[in-house]
Amino acid sequence: MTKELIKGNEAVVKGALLAGCKTFFGYPITPASEIAHAAAKFFPILGRTFLQGESEVASINMCYGAASTGVRAMTASSGPGISLKQEGISYAAGSELPIVIIYIMRGGPGLGNIAPEQGDYNQVVKGGGHGNYKTMVLAPNCAQEMCDLTIHAFDVADKYRNPVYVFTDGFIGQMMEPVEFPKARELNIKKDWALLGNRETRDNLVNSIYLDPHELEDHEIHLQEKYREMEENEVMFEEYKLDDAELVTMGFGIVSRILKTTVDKARKKGMKVGLLRPITLFPFPKKQIKDVAEKAKSFLVVELNNGQMVEDVKASIFYSKPVHFYGRMGGVVPSVNELLDKLEEIY
Amino acid sequence: MAKDILEKPKGFHDVYFYKPGDDKENTHYCPGCGHGTAHKLIAEALEDFGVADRTIMISPVGCSVFVYYYFATGNIQAAHGRAPAVGTGLKRANPDSIVISYQGDGDLGAIGGNNILQAANRGENITVFFINNAIYGMTGGQMAPTTLLGQKTMTTPYGRSIQNEGYPIKICELLASLESPTYLERVAITDTKHIMKARLAIRKAIKTQIDNKGFSLVEILSPCPTGWRMTPVDAKKWITEKMMDYFKLGVFKDLTKERKPYSPPKMNLNLDEVEEKLGLKEKPPTFPSTMSDIKEQYRNPRIKVAGFGGQGVLMLGNLLAETGMLHDYNVSWLPSYGPEMRGGTANCQVHIDEGQIGSPVVTDSTVLVAMNKPSLDKFEPDVVPGGLILYNTSMIDRKPERTDVEAIPVPATEMADEIGSLRVANMIMIGAYLQKTGILTKDSIFAALDIAIKHKQFIPMNRQAIEAGIEHVKNMD
């Protein structure tokens, strides 16, 4: 299979098109703009829809409309834009619409900067918009996964009728790596609930309003059931040199790449260190972390934020082992040597 | 006429099965409310035009949030103000459907102001029915953007004032200032005469969409006796005397005759054609591994390239990675990005490796390509002992201070100038690098050049620059 040297942000678009995505609605923002650029280039020549919305709010609502017709719909943005999209994402979760949202993180609250921070973990993993809902969150760490997990995102979005994030940092979006693209696929997904604009679907309703408290509770119980199923069936993670690891490092996105090299260097120094990388942030690999904790003595969680995923790691092991945290903020990315020093300090 | 209005049009459900509670036959609207009449006129038109099957109604937020109880069409409920954006998504995804956005004044004129403006300005082929009753009915009678001056509401208890709230917004007049909309009219639901006019406007708006002629909107002045605290009779009188005085009835734009029908082209590509158009059928040439033939210190390089924005720094790194890939090595290319690229300094970090690449970040580089002095100043200390520094002597007036590295001076900018463009200084450096290390070959670089350079007319000059870089290092030996 031929490889193409391509930016993660562009691999997303080719992956989406191979997955049969029909519509892209977005608004430019660094460091996610290449996604809109590539979508603007490729969607029209394939007879598909690209439209730059007037705002992030409009773009996600355009996705809401498009997804309700049964076609695959996507958007892409970064922190400030995703904050604006939360209204629409909550509606999509409530109305059970499959939408794929590519989230390329930037730094800081407010305008912050465009450097690769990971401060938006809680925003997407814990909800983000209003109400009792969850979105699946896939966290690629290379250009290949930007393609593969985008395709997977469309599949699980349809499977669960739920919005799904492909969630990573500026480095993974901006970086170029060789990607092997899979074959284009024919889609034969039946969506009985969709608004097809025909007689058969004339009674269909896409809706998140349930005035009666008991009806709404039933609806929300149904949603929670879906989230539980995701936790049962959709967890993805990568293990690296964990067999005899006494100290388990954890990180996602660019951090996991740096940790991998750090683990190799630490091994050369005789330290029994491994890496457990969550690929799905929701559902979180709680059980796998708990299993690893049976043998490991301690954990080191590294994030480009103030300590967000680390709380989920601690809860996963019921606070039974020491969980150390090393975080950088503002878009500062730690070097391998910096992490090696930290490992030596706590090992 | 009275008979027509009393009979339930077929665009409505016979039984309102989505409506909770025991009463599945009557609407939830208050006595004297204009929504019921507006609904009937729309439902009747949909049935008469034979498009109810194709129609998707968008329920807004407001009293008409339950539009979906009544219309026997596809139905979708939208967030407050977002119906035109949702409608855009619906229509773009399925251009054969008839998309109707039914919105109130708070929804359309306030929170969704930009959404309606932009959908109208794109000329979306959708139809909007805008119910203007000068108040927020559902949330309990607060001020709307269309609340009249002096009108008392829950949030203007002393009356709307010019100084505090400004003038009521005239949506039809506002949208009429745009080029794109096809049909805009304001009507009123008061007496039979006006309702007949509203009926015609509603039909014309829907027909505009059926004919694929673009954006249509009908603003309907509509009574809200409950919100206004009036009897239904007084409410209609108030529309006639007060609202119509400020919101003039009439056609604000009608290009239904002039506009040519437009529907987006349909394209049905097979999977092969999809891959073809995505460039996935291209088979780039491959080249054998060079690593075992070259000196130990040049293998599996971690390269940092730095310079001014505009010196082709990112392209230089891109080409190194591209060429590395053609040799079937693992590669990564990580740029500095964003505003830095626009006029400031730029750098990129490249790995070319036989093994797996962990961190794509290059901190301790084995190769530094410094295109200007600040880059040498900044990154020289990070080069590993035994590493390689290629520096652009045209822009750097000092030698590297390090004595434990190999330093190759290249007057790249001057050489590029001789070739005819300062922009190929980066290619001179690539030539110098490949000649020095042997990790990449001239053939593989040229092949990568064909892939990486979009404007093919520049390829000969770039090749010439690479050759010049090669010769420069040869002559140094």
PDB file of C-alpha atoms in Angstrom, chain B residues 237-360:
ATOM      1  CA  LYS B 237     -56.809  45.989  16.797  1.00  0.00           C
ATOM      2  CA  TRP B 238     -53.398  46.628  18.356  1.00  0.00           C
ATOM      3  CA  ILE B 239     -51.652  45.010  15.392  1.00  0.00           C
ATOM      4  CA  THR B 240     -53.632  47.177  12.994  1.00  0.00           C
ATOM      5  CA  GLU B 241     -53.111  50.412  14.886  1.00  0.00           C
ATOM      6  CA  LYS B 242     -49.688  50.051  16.483  1.00  0.00           C
ATOM      7  CA  MET B 243     -47.659  47.309  14.866  1.00  0.00           C
ATOM      8  CA  MET B 244     -48.580  48.074  11.266  1.00  0.00           C
ATOM      9  CA  ASP B 245     -47.724  51.689  11.873  1.00  0.00           C
ATOM     10  CA  TYR B 246     -44.113  50.758  12.638  1.00  0.00           C
ATOM     11  CA  PHE B 247     -43.800  47.468  10.733  1.00  0.00           C
ATOM     12  CA  LYS B 248     -45.178  48.429   7.307  1.00  0.00           C
ATOM     13  CA  LEU B 249     -46.816  45.627   5.403  1.00  0.00           C
ATOM     14  CA  GLY B 250     -45.717  44.859   1.878  1.00  0.00           C
ATOM     15  CA  VAL B 251     -43.263  43.140  -0.406  1.00  0.00           C
ATOM     16  CA  PHE B 252     -39.680  44.117   0.387  1.00  0.00           C
ATOM     17  CA  LYS B 253     -38.040  42.029  -2.246  1.00  0.00           C
ATOM     18  CA  ASP B 254     -39.342  39.862  -5.050  1.00  0.00           C
ATOM     19  CA  LEU B 255     -36.918  38.398  -7.546  1.00  0.00           C
ATOM     20  CA  THR B 256     -38.978  35.267  -8.131  1.00  0.00           C
ATOM     21  CA  LYS B 257     -39.307  36.083 -11.835  1.00  0.00           C
ATOM     22  CA  GLU B 258     -35.687  37.126 -12.396  1.00  0.00           C
ATOM     23  CA  ARG B 259     -33.912  34.378 -10.471  1.00  0.00           C
ATOM     24  CA  LYS B 260     -32.836  31.315 -12.411  1.00  0.00           C
ATOM     25  CA  PRO B 261     -33.507  27.978 -10.697  1.00  0.00           C
ATOM     26  CA  TYR B 262     -30.396  26.437  -9.210  1.00  0.00           C
ATOM     27  CA  SER B 263     -29.857  23.035  -7.715  1.00  0.00           C
ATOM     28  CA  PRO B 264     -26.428  21.750  -6.773  1.00  0.00           C
ATOM     29  CA  PRO B 265     -24.870  19.289  -9.229  1.00  0.00           C
ATOM     30  CA  LYS B 266     -25.140  15.643  -8.297  1.00  0.00           C
ATOM     31  CA  MET B 267     -22.037  13.523  -8.595  1.00  0.00           C
ATOM     32  CA  ASN B 268     -21.995   9.802  -8.075  1.00  0.00           C
ATOM     33  CA  LEU B 269     -18.418   8.634  -7.921  1.00  0.00           C
ATOM     34  CA  ASN B 270     -17.492   5.008  -7.493  1.00  0.00           C
ATOM     35  CA  LEU B 271     -14.967   4.069  -4.833  1.00  0.00           C
ATOM     36  CA  ASP B 272     -12.113   3.930  -7.310  1.00  0.00           C
ATOM     37  CA  GLU B 273     -12.848   7.452  -8.464  1.00  0.00           C
ATOM     38  CA  VAL B 274     -12.958   8.636  -4.848  1.00  0.00           C
ATOM     39  CA  GLU B 275      -9.492   7.216  -4.206  1.00  0.00           C
ATOM     40  CA  GLU B 276      -8.259   8.630  -7.494  1.00  0.00           C
ATOM     41  CA  LYS B 277      -9.462  12.135  -6.655  1.00  0.00           C
ATOM     42  CA  LEU B 278      -7.882  11.908  -3.215  1.00  0.00           C
ATOM     43  CA  GLY B 279      -4.559  11.156  -4.894  1.00  0.00           C
ATOM     44  CA  LEU B 280      -4.362   7.699  -3.354  1.00  0.00           C
ATOM     45  CA  LYS B 281      -3.744   5.906  -6.637  1.00  0.00           C
ATOM     46  CA  GLU B 282      -0.399   7.561  -7.191  1.00  0.00           C
ATOM     47  CA  LYS B 283       2.601   5.277  -6.893  1.00  0.00           C
ATOM     48  CA  PRO B 284       5.710   7.223  -5.940  1.00  0.00           C
ATOM     49  CA  PRO B 285       9.087   5.648  -6.778  1.00  0.00           C
ATOM     50  CA  THR B 286      10.978   3.824  -4.059  1.00  0.00           C
ATOM     51  CA  PHE B 287      14.662   3.852  -3.228  1.00  0.00           C
ATOM     52  CA  PRO B 288      16.866   1.415  -1.320  1.00  0.00           C
ATOM     53  CA  SER B 289      18.122   1.985   2.191  1.00  0.00           C
ATOM     54  CA  THR B 290      21.365   3.910   2.469  1.00  0.00           C
ATOM     55  CA  MET B 291      21.967   3.670   6.196  1.00  0.00           C
ATOM     56  CA  SER B 292      24.463   0.831   6.174  1.00  0.00           C
ATOM     57  CA  ASP B 293      26.601   2.601   3.579  1.00  0.00           C
ATOM     58  CA  ILE B 294      27.021   5.848   5.454  1.00  0.00           C
ATOM     59  CA  LYS B 295      29.075   6.974   8.421  1.00  0.00           C
ATOM     60  CA  GLU B 296      27.697   6.039  11.842  1.00  0.00           C
ATOM     61  CA  GLN B 297      27.148   9.646  12.923  1.00  0.00           C
ATOM     62  CA  TYR B 298      24.926  10.414   9.933  1.00  0.00           C
ATOM     63  CA  ARG B 299      22.522   7.533  10.494  1.00  0.00           C
ATOM     64  CA  ASN B 300      18.991   8.008  11.861  1.00  0.00           C
ATOM     65  CA  PRO B 301      19.341  11.785  12.017  1.00  0.00           C
ATOM     66  CA  ARG B 302      17.376  14.119  14.234  1.00  0.00           C
ATOM     67  CA  ILE B 303      17.327  17.299  12.211  1.00  0.00           C
ATOM     68  CA  LYS B 304      16.461  20.846  13.145  1.00  0.00           C
ATOM     69  CA  VAL B 305      16.000  23.395  10.360  1.00  0.00           C
ATOM     70  CA  ALA B 306      15.621  27.043  11.325  1.00  0.00           C
ATOM     71  CA  GLY B 307      15.567  30.479   9.748  1.00  0.00           C
ATOM     72  CA  PHE B 308      13.392  33.439   8.831  1.00  0.00           C
ATOM     73  CA  GLY B 309       9.852  32.865   7.678  1.00  0.00           C
ATOM     74  CA  GLY B 310      10.086  32.933   3.884  1.00  0.00           C
ATOM     75  CA  GLN B 311      13.454  31.170   3.661  1.00  0.00           C
ATOM     76  CA  GLY B 312      11.744  27.920   2.816  1.00  0.00           C
ATOM     77  CA  VAL B 313      12.620  26.350   6.134  1.00  0.00           C
ATOM     78  CA  LEU B 314       9.455  24.279   6.393  1.00  0.00           C
ATOM     79  CA  MET B 315       9.768  23.112   2.786  1.00  0.00           C
ATOM     80  CA  LEU B 316      13.366  22.110   3.401  1.00  0.00           C
ATOM     81  CA  GLY B 317      12.317  19.875   6.267  1.00  0.00           C
ATOM     82  CA  ASN B 318       9.302  18.619   4.350  1.00  0.00           C
ATOM     83  CA  LEU B 319      11.511  17.559   1.460  1.00  0.00           C
ATOM     84  CA  LEU B 320      13.949  15.756   3.769  1.00  0.00           C
ATOM     85  CA  ALA B 321      11.090  13.821   5.325  1.00  0.00           C
ATOM     86  CA  GLU B 322       9.473  13.114   1.960  1.00  0.00           C
ATOM     87  CA  THR B 323      12.756  11.769   0.583  1.00  0.00           C
ATOM     88  CA  GLY B 324      13.339   9.708   3.704  1.00  0.00           C
ATOM     89  CA  MET B 325       9.937   8.124   3.194  1.00  0.00           C
ATOM     90  CA  LEU B 326      10.811   7.183  -0.386  1.00  0.00           C
ATOM     91  CA  HIS B 327      13.767   5.251   1.082  1.00  0.00           C
ATOM     92  CA  ASP B 328      11.180   3.476   3.262  1.00  0.00           C
ATOM     93  CA  TYR B 329      12.484   4.993   6.489  1.00  0.00           C
ATOM     94  CA  ASN B 330      10.179   6.111   9.246  1.00  0.00           C
ATOM     95  CA  VAL B 331       9.964   9.888   9.159  1.00  0.00           C
ATOM     96  CA  SER B 332       8.276  12.738  10.993  1.00  0.00           C
ATOM     97  CA  TRP B 333       8.129  16.458  10.323  1.00  0.00           C
ATOM     98  CA  LEU B 334       7.027  18.842  13.022  1.00  0.00           C
ATOM     99  CA  PRO B 335       6.758  22.558  12.204  1.00  0.00           C
ATOM    100  CA  SER B 336       6.564  25.655  14.281  1.00  0.00           C
ATOM    101  CA  TYR B 337       3.128  26.891  13.278  1.00  0.00           C
ATOM    102  CA  GLY B 338       0.753  29.802  13.371  1.00  0.00           C
ATOM    103  CA  PRO B 339       1.688  33.499  13.404  1.00  0.00           C
ATOM    104  CA  GLU B 340       5.358  32.562  13.687  1.00  0.00           C
ATOM    105  CA  MET B 341       5.199  31.546  10.050  1.00  0.00           C
ATOM    106  CA  ARG B 342       4.035  34.974   8.997  1.00  0.00           C
ATOM    107  CA  GLY B 343       7.175  37.036   8.950  1.00  0.00           C
ATOM    108  CA  GLY B 344       8.922  35.868  12.104  1.00  0.00           C
ATOM    109  CA  THR B 345      11.242  32.947  12.648  1.00  0.00           C
ATOM    110  CA  ALA B 346      10.348  29.460  11.563  1.00  0.00           C
ATOM    111  CA  ASN B 347      11.733  26.068  12.376  1.00  0.00           C
ATOM    112  CA  CYS B 348      10.912  22.470  11.861  1.00  0.00           C
ATOM    113  CA  GLN B 349      12.069  19.215  13.335  1.00  0.00           C
ATOM    114  CA  VAL B 350      12.614  16.131  11.227  1.00  0.00           C
ATOM    115  CA  HIS B 351      13.292  12.522  12.139  1.00  0.00           C
ATOM    116  CA  ILE B 352      14.525  10.008   9.563  1.00  0.00           C
ATOM    117  CA  ASP B 353      14.881   6.647  11.219  1.00  0.00           C
ATOM    118  CA  GLU B 354      15.161   2.955  10.421  1.00  0.00           C
ATOM    119  CA  GLY B 355      13.347   2.201  13.651  1.00  0.00           C
ATOM    120  CA  GLN B 356      10.119   3.451  15.192  1.00  0.00           C
ATOM    121  CA  ILE B 357       9.938   7.170  15.935  1.00  0.00           C
ATOM    122  CA  GLY B 358       8.808   7.917  19.468  1.00  0.00           C
ATOM    123  CA  SER B 359       8.881  11.612  20.180  1.00  0.00           C
ATOM    124  CA  PRO B 360       8.788  13.669  16.980  1.00  0.00           C
TER     125      PRO B 360
END
